[in-house]
Short mmCIF file of N, CA and C in Angstrom, two decimals:
data_model
loop_
_atom_site.label_atom_id
_atom_site.label_comp_id
_atom_site.label_asym_id
_atom_site.label_seq_id
_atom_site.Cartn_x
_atom_site.Cartn_y
_atom_site.Cartn_z
N MET A 1 21.12 -11.84 19.79
CA MET A 1 19.83 -11.92 19.14
C MET A 1 19.36 -10.50 18.81
N ALA A 2 19.00 -10.29 17.57
CA ALA A 2 18.56 -8.97 17.13
C ALA A 2 17.15 -8.69 17.60
N SER A 3 16.92 -7.45 17.97
CA SER A 3 15.57 -7.09 18.39
C SER A 3 14.72 -6.76 17.17
N ARG A 4 13.43 -6.93 17.32
CA ARG A 4 12.50 -6.62 16.23
C ARG A 4 12.32 -5.12 16.14
N PRO A 5 12.12 -4.61 14.91
CA PRO A 5 11.88 -3.17 14.79
C PRO A 5 10.53 -2.83 15.39
N SER A 6 10.39 -1.61 15.84
CA SER A 6 9.10 -1.17 16.38
C SER A 6 8.08 -1.18 15.25
N PRO A 7 6.78 -1.21 15.61
CA PRO A 7 5.75 -1.14 14.56
C PRO A 7 5.91 0.08 13.66
N ALA A 8 6.32 1.22 14.24
CA ALA A 8 6.51 2.43 13.43
C ALA A 8 7.68 2.28 12.48
N ALA A 9 8.80 1.74 12.96
CA ALA A 9 9.97 1.56 12.10
C ALA A 9 9.68 0.57 10.98
N ALA A 10 8.98 -0.51 11.31
CA ALA A 10 8.62 -1.50 10.29
C ALA A 10 7.70 -0.89 9.25
N MET A 11 6.72 -0.12 9.69
CA MET A 11 5.79 0.51 8.75
C MET A 11 6.51 1.52 7.87
N SER A 12 7.38 2.32 8.46
CA SER A 12 8.12 3.30 7.69
C SER A 12 8.98 2.60 6.63
N GLY A 13 9.64 1.52 7.01
CA GLY A 13 10.44 0.77 6.06
C GLY A 13 9.61 0.17 4.94
N PHE A 14 8.48 -0.42 5.30
CA PHE A 14 7.58 -1.01 4.31
C PHE A 14 7.10 0.04 3.31
N LEU A 15 6.65 1.17 3.82
CA LEU A 15 6.15 2.23 2.94
C LEU A 15 7.25 2.82 2.09
N THR A 16 8.45 2.91 2.62
CA THR A 16 9.58 3.41 1.83
C THR A 16 9.86 2.48 0.66
N VAL A 17 9.93 1.19 0.92
CA VAL A 17 10.19 0.22 -0.15
C VAL A 17 9.08 0.29 -1.21
N MET A 18 7.84 0.32 -0.76
CA MET A 18 6.72 0.37 -1.72
C MET A 18 6.75 1.68 -2.51
N GLY A 19 7.04 2.77 -1.86
CA GLY A 19 7.11 4.05 -2.55
C GLY A 19 8.18 4.06 -3.62
N ILE A 20 9.35 3.53 -3.28
CA ILE A 20 10.45 3.46 -4.25
C ILE A 20 10.07 2.58 -5.44
N LEU A 21 9.39 1.47 -5.16
CA LEU A 21 8.98 0.57 -6.24
C LEU A 21 8.08 1.26 -7.26
N HIS A 22 7.31 2.24 -6.82
CA HIS A 22 6.45 2.98 -7.75
C HIS A 22 7.28 3.71 -8.81
N PHE A 23 8.50 4.02 -8.49
CA PHE A 23 9.38 4.74 -9.43
C PHE A 23 10.30 3.81 -10.21
N VAL A 24 10.76 2.73 -9.59
CA VAL A 24 11.69 1.84 -10.29
C VAL A 24 10.97 0.76 -11.10
N ALA A 25 9.73 0.44 -10.76
CA ALA A 25 8.95 -0.55 -11.51
C ALA A 25 7.50 -0.06 -11.64
N PRO A 26 7.30 1.07 -12.29
CA PRO A 26 5.97 1.68 -12.33
C PRO A 26 4.93 0.92 -13.14
N LYS A 27 5.36 0.13 -14.09
CA LYS A 27 4.41 -0.54 -14.98
C LYS A 27 3.39 -1.41 -14.23
N GLN A 28 3.88 -2.13 -13.22
CA GLN A 28 2.98 -3.01 -12.46
C GLN A 28 1.93 -2.20 -11.69
N PHE A 29 2.27 -0.99 -11.29
CA PHE A 29 1.33 -0.14 -10.58
C PHE A 29 0.37 0.56 -11.55
N ASP A 30 0.90 0.94 -12.72
CA ASP A 30 0.05 1.55 -13.75
C ASP A 30 -1.14 0.64 -14.06
N ALA A 31 -0.88 -0.66 -14.10
CA ALA A 31 -1.91 -1.62 -14.49
C ALA A 31 -3.08 -1.70 -13.52
N ILE A 32 -2.89 -1.27 -12.29
CA ILE A 32 -3.97 -1.40 -11.32
C ILE A 32 -4.64 -0.07 -10.96
N VAL A 33 -4.28 0.99 -11.68
CA VAL A 33 -4.94 2.27 -11.45
C VAL A 33 -6.37 2.16 -11.98
N PRO A 34 -7.36 2.43 -11.14
CA PRO A 34 -8.75 2.35 -11.61
C PRO A 34 -9.02 3.30 -12.78
N GLU A 35 -9.78 2.81 -13.74
CA GLU A 35 -10.10 3.59 -14.94
C GLU A 35 -10.89 4.85 -14.61
N SER A 36 -11.58 4.87 -13.49
CA SER A 36 -12.43 6.01 -13.13
C SER A 36 -11.61 7.25 -12.72
N LEU A 37 -10.32 7.08 -12.47
CA LEU A 37 -9.50 8.22 -12.09
C LEU A 37 -9.12 9.03 -13.33
N PRO A 38 -9.21 10.35 -13.24
CA PRO A 38 -8.84 11.17 -14.40
C PRO A 38 -7.33 11.20 -14.60
N GLY A 39 -6.91 11.45 -15.83
CA GLY A 39 -5.48 11.58 -16.10
C GLY A 39 -4.84 10.24 -16.41
N GLY A 40 -3.53 10.30 -16.59
CA GLY A 40 -2.79 9.11 -16.96
C GLY A 40 -2.48 8.20 -15.79
N HIS A 41 -2.38 6.93 -16.09
CA HIS A 41 -2.07 5.94 -15.05
C HIS A 41 -0.70 6.20 -14.42
N ARG A 42 0.28 6.57 -15.23
CA ARG A 42 1.63 6.80 -14.70
C ARG A 42 1.62 7.95 -13.71
N THR A 43 0.81 8.97 -13.98
CA THR A 43 0.72 10.10 -13.05
C THR A 43 0.25 9.60 -11.69
N TRP A 44 -0.78 8.75 -11.67
CA TRP A 44 -1.31 8.22 -10.41
C TRP A 44 -0.29 7.31 -9.74
N THR A 45 0.45 6.57 -10.54
CA THR A 45 1.49 5.70 -9.98
C THR A 45 2.52 6.55 -9.25
N TYR A 46 2.98 7.60 -9.89
CA TYR A 46 3.99 8.46 -9.26
C TYR A 46 3.42 9.20 -8.06
N LEU A 47 2.19 9.69 -8.17
CA LEU A 47 1.57 10.40 -7.03
C LEU A 47 1.42 9.47 -5.83
N SER A 48 1.00 8.24 -6.08
CA SER A 48 0.86 7.32 -4.95
C SER A 48 2.22 6.94 -4.37
N GLY A 49 3.24 6.87 -5.22
CA GLY A 49 4.60 6.62 -4.72
C GLY A 49 5.08 7.76 -3.83
N VAL A 50 4.82 8.99 -4.25
CA VAL A 50 5.18 10.16 -3.44
C VAL A 50 4.41 10.12 -2.12
N ALA A 51 3.12 9.77 -2.20
CA ALA A 51 2.31 9.69 -0.97
C ALA A 51 2.89 8.65 -0.02
N GLU A 52 3.28 7.50 -0.53
CA GLU A 52 3.84 6.47 0.34
C GLU A 52 5.16 6.92 0.97
N LEU A 53 5.98 7.59 0.20
CA LEU A 53 7.24 8.09 0.75
C LEU A 53 7.00 9.18 1.79
N GLY A 54 6.03 10.04 1.53
CA GLY A 54 5.70 11.09 2.50
C GLY A 54 5.15 10.53 3.79
N VAL A 55 4.26 9.54 3.67
CA VAL A 55 3.71 8.91 4.87
C VAL A 55 4.80 8.15 5.61
N ALA A 56 5.71 7.50 4.88
CA ALA A 56 6.83 6.81 5.51
C ALA A 56 7.65 7.78 6.35
N ALA A 57 7.91 8.95 5.80
CA ALA A 57 8.68 9.96 6.54
C ALA A 57 7.92 10.44 7.77
N ALA A 58 6.62 10.63 7.63
CA ALA A 58 5.80 11.08 8.77
C ALA A 58 5.78 10.03 9.87
N VAL A 59 5.70 8.77 9.51
CA VAL A 59 5.70 7.69 10.50
C VAL A 59 7.07 7.55 11.15
N ALA A 60 8.12 7.79 10.39
CA ALA A 60 9.48 7.64 10.91
C ALA A 60 9.84 8.67 11.98
N SER A 61 9.28 9.85 11.87
CA SER A 61 9.63 10.92 12.80
C SER A 61 8.71 10.91 14.02
N PRO A 62 9.28 10.84 15.22
CA PRO A 62 8.44 10.85 16.43
C PRO A 62 7.53 12.08 16.50
N ARG A 63 7.99 13.21 15.97
CA ARG A 63 7.17 14.44 16.04
C ARG A 63 5.92 14.37 15.18
N THR A 64 5.95 13.59 14.11
CA THR A 64 4.80 13.52 13.19
C THR A 64 4.17 12.13 13.14
N ARG A 65 4.64 11.25 14.00
CA ARG A 65 4.20 9.85 13.94
C ARG A 65 2.70 9.68 14.16
N ARG A 66 2.13 10.43 15.07
CA ARG A 66 0.69 10.29 15.34
C ARG A 66 -0.11 10.61 14.07
N THR A 67 0.21 11.71 13.43
CA THR A 67 -0.45 12.07 12.18
C THR A 67 -0.10 11.07 11.08
N GLY A 68 1.16 10.65 11.05
CA GLY A 68 1.60 9.67 10.05
C GLY A 68 0.84 8.36 10.14
N GLY A 69 0.55 7.91 11.35
CA GLY A 69 -0.23 6.69 11.52
C GLY A 69 -1.62 6.84 10.93
N LEU A 70 -2.23 7.99 11.17
CA LEU A 70 -3.55 8.24 10.60
C LEU A 70 -3.49 8.33 9.08
N LEU A 71 -2.47 9.00 8.57
CA LEU A 71 -2.30 9.08 7.11
C LEU A 71 -2.05 7.70 6.50
N ALA A 72 -1.31 6.86 7.20
CA ALA A 72 -1.06 5.51 6.70
C ALA A 72 -2.37 4.72 6.62
N ALA A 73 -3.21 4.84 7.65
CA ALA A 73 -4.50 4.16 7.61
C ALA A 73 -5.32 4.65 6.41
N GLY A 74 -5.32 5.95 6.19
CA GLY A 74 -6.04 6.51 5.04
C GLY A 74 -5.45 6.03 3.72
N LEU A 75 -4.14 5.92 3.65
CA LEU A 75 -3.48 5.43 2.45
C LEU A 75 -3.89 3.99 2.16
N PHE A 76 -3.90 3.16 3.19
CA PHE A 76 -4.27 1.75 3.00
C PHE A 76 -5.73 1.62 2.56
N ILE A 77 -6.58 2.50 3.05
CA ILE A 77 -7.98 2.51 2.59
C ILE A 77 -8.03 3.00 1.14
N GLY A 78 -7.24 4.03 0.83
CA GLY A 78 -7.26 4.63 -0.49
C GLY A 78 -6.77 3.72 -1.60
N VAL A 79 -5.85 2.82 -1.30
CA VAL A 79 -5.34 1.93 -2.35
C VAL A 79 -6.19 0.68 -2.52
N PHE A 80 -7.17 0.50 -1.67
CA PHE A 80 -8.01 -0.70 -1.76
C PHE A 80 -8.67 -0.86 -3.13
N PRO A 81 -9.22 0.21 -3.74
CA PRO A 81 -9.81 0.04 -5.07
C PRO A 81 -8.83 -0.50 -6.12
N ALA A 82 -7.56 -0.14 -6.01
CA ALA A 82 -6.56 -0.67 -6.94
C ALA A 82 -6.39 -2.17 -6.73
N ASN A 83 -6.42 -2.60 -5.48
CA ASN A 83 -6.31 -4.03 -5.20
C ASN A 83 -7.52 -4.80 -5.72
N VAL A 84 -8.70 -4.20 -5.60
CA VAL A 84 -9.92 -4.82 -6.14
C VAL A 84 -9.80 -4.91 -7.67
N LYS A 85 -9.34 -3.83 -8.30
CA LYS A 85 -9.17 -3.85 -9.75
C LYS A 85 -8.21 -4.95 -10.18
N MET A 86 -7.14 -5.10 -9.44
CA MET A 86 -6.18 -6.15 -9.78
C MET A 86 -6.83 -7.53 -9.68
N ALA A 87 -7.62 -7.75 -8.63
CA ALA A 87 -8.29 -9.03 -8.46
C ALA A 87 -9.25 -9.30 -9.63
N ILE A 88 -9.97 -8.29 -10.04
CA ILE A 88 -10.90 -8.45 -11.17
C ILE A 88 -10.12 -8.71 -12.45
N ASP A 89 -9.09 -7.92 -12.68
CA ASP A 89 -8.29 -8.08 -13.90
C ASP A 89 -7.61 -9.44 -13.99
N TRP A 90 -7.32 -10.04 -12.88
CA TRP A 90 -6.63 -11.32 -12.87
C TRP A 90 -7.60 -12.50 -12.85
N SER A 91 -8.86 -12.27 -13.14
CA SER A 91 -9.85 -13.35 -13.09
C SER A 91 -9.58 -14.46 -14.09
N ASP A 92 -8.77 -14.21 -15.10
CA ASP A 92 -8.45 -15.24 -16.09
C ASP A 92 -7.09 -15.90 -15.85
N ARG A 93 -6.44 -15.53 -14.77
CA ARG A 93 -5.13 -16.10 -14.44
C ARG A 93 -5.29 -17.48 -13.81
N PRO A 94 -4.19 -18.21 -13.70
CA PRO A 94 -4.25 -19.51 -13.03
C PRO A 94 -4.76 -19.35 -11.58
N LEU A 95 -5.35 -20.42 -11.08
CA LEU A 95 -5.97 -20.41 -9.75
C LEU A 95 -5.03 -19.90 -8.67
N TRP A 96 -3.78 -20.31 -8.68
CA TRP A 96 -2.86 -19.89 -7.61
C TRP A 96 -2.64 -18.38 -7.64
N GLN A 97 -2.62 -17.77 -8.83
CA GLN A 97 -2.45 -16.32 -8.92
C GLN A 97 -3.72 -15.59 -8.46
N ARG A 98 -4.87 -16.12 -8.85
CA ARG A 98 -6.14 -15.53 -8.39
C ARG A 98 -6.23 -15.62 -6.87
N ALA A 99 -5.81 -16.74 -6.31
CA ALA A 99 -5.84 -16.92 -4.85
C ALA A 99 -4.96 -15.87 -4.17
N LEU A 100 -3.81 -15.58 -4.75
CA LEU A 100 -2.92 -14.57 -4.17
C LEU A 100 -3.57 -13.19 -4.16
N VAL A 101 -4.13 -12.78 -5.30
CA VAL A 101 -4.67 -11.41 -5.35
C VAL A 101 -5.96 -11.29 -4.56
N TYR A 102 -6.79 -12.34 -4.54
CA TYR A 102 -7.99 -12.28 -3.70
C TYR A 102 -7.62 -12.37 -2.23
N GLY A 103 -6.57 -13.11 -1.92
CA GLY A 103 -6.10 -13.22 -0.54
C GLY A 103 -5.55 -11.92 0.01
N ARG A 104 -5.08 -11.05 -0.90
CA ARG A 104 -4.55 -9.75 -0.47
C ARG A 104 -5.65 -8.81 0.03
N LEU A 105 -6.85 -8.97 -0.49
CA LEU A 105 -7.91 -8.02 -0.17
C LEU A 105 -8.19 -7.93 1.34
N PRO A 106 -8.39 -9.03 2.03
CA PRO A 106 -8.65 -8.91 3.47
C PRO A 106 -7.43 -8.45 4.27
N LEU A 107 -6.24 -8.50 3.68
CA LEU A 107 -5.04 -8.04 4.39
C LEU A 107 -5.05 -6.54 4.64
N GLN A 108 -5.92 -5.81 3.93
CA GLN A 108 -6.02 -4.37 4.18
C GLN A 108 -6.45 -4.10 5.62
N ILE A 109 -7.25 -4.98 6.19
CA ILE A 109 -7.74 -4.77 7.56
C ILE A 109 -6.57 -4.77 8.56
N PRO A 110 -5.70 -5.80 8.57
CA PRO A 110 -4.57 -5.72 9.52
C PRO A 110 -3.61 -4.58 9.20
N MET A 111 -3.51 -4.19 7.93
CA MET A 111 -2.65 -3.05 7.59
C MET A 111 -3.21 -1.77 8.23
N ILE A 112 -4.50 -1.58 8.14
CA ILE A 112 -5.14 -0.41 8.74
C ILE A 112 -4.98 -0.45 10.26
N ARG A 113 -5.17 -1.63 10.83
CA ARG A 113 -5.01 -1.77 12.29
C ARG A 113 -3.57 -1.48 12.71
N TRP A 114 -2.61 -1.91 11.91
CA TRP A 114 -1.20 -1.64 12.16
C TRP A 114 -0.96 -0.13 12.18
N ALA A 115 -1.50 0.57 11.20
CA ALA A 115 -1.33 2.03 11.12
C ALA A 115 -1.96 2.71 12.35
N LEU A 116 -3.12 2.24 12.75
CA LEU A 116 -3.78 2.84 13.92
C LEU A 116 -3.02 2.53 15.20
N LYS A 117 -2.37 1.38 15.25
CA LYS A 117 -1.51 1.05 16.40
C LYS A 117 -0.33 2.02 16.46
N VAL A 118 0.28 2.28 15.31
CA VAL A 118 1.38 3.25 15.25
C VAL A 118 0.90 4.59 15.77
N ARG A 119 -0.28 5.00 15.36
CA ARG A 119 -0.85 6.28 15.83
C ARG A 119 -1.05 6.27 17.34
N ARG A 120 -1.66 5.20 17.85
CA ARG A 120 -1.93 5.09 19.29
C ARG A 120 -0.65 5.13 20.12
N GLU A 121 0.38 4.47 19.63
CA GLU A 121 1.63 4.36 20.40
C GLU A 121 2.55 5.56 20.25
N ALA A 122 2.15 6.50 19.40
CA ALA A 122 3.00 7.69 19.17
C ALA A 122 2.98 8.61 20.38
#
């Protein structure tokens, strides 16, 4: 029976996958960049991808994990406006799609708690 990855390893893996997706499928991320941010949407997509990869690396390393957990919590707070924008933009989509994007919004709370747990356990 395989053991479950630690909260830090799981978070690092999750952030790595999400960071890579910002580069291999940037269009979906461009669409949720808030209009209030200066500059191009693609720039913000790439910057947030770099941030996710950097935080993933910080969480992966025991020496930087405590700081990485705090940075991950900040990252999850920082991307919340993009999730809100997506929910607003999808207001004309079918009900099941609206339910998915609105359902994602409260998930930021357990994500932040997960990051703080990684910090505490470092």
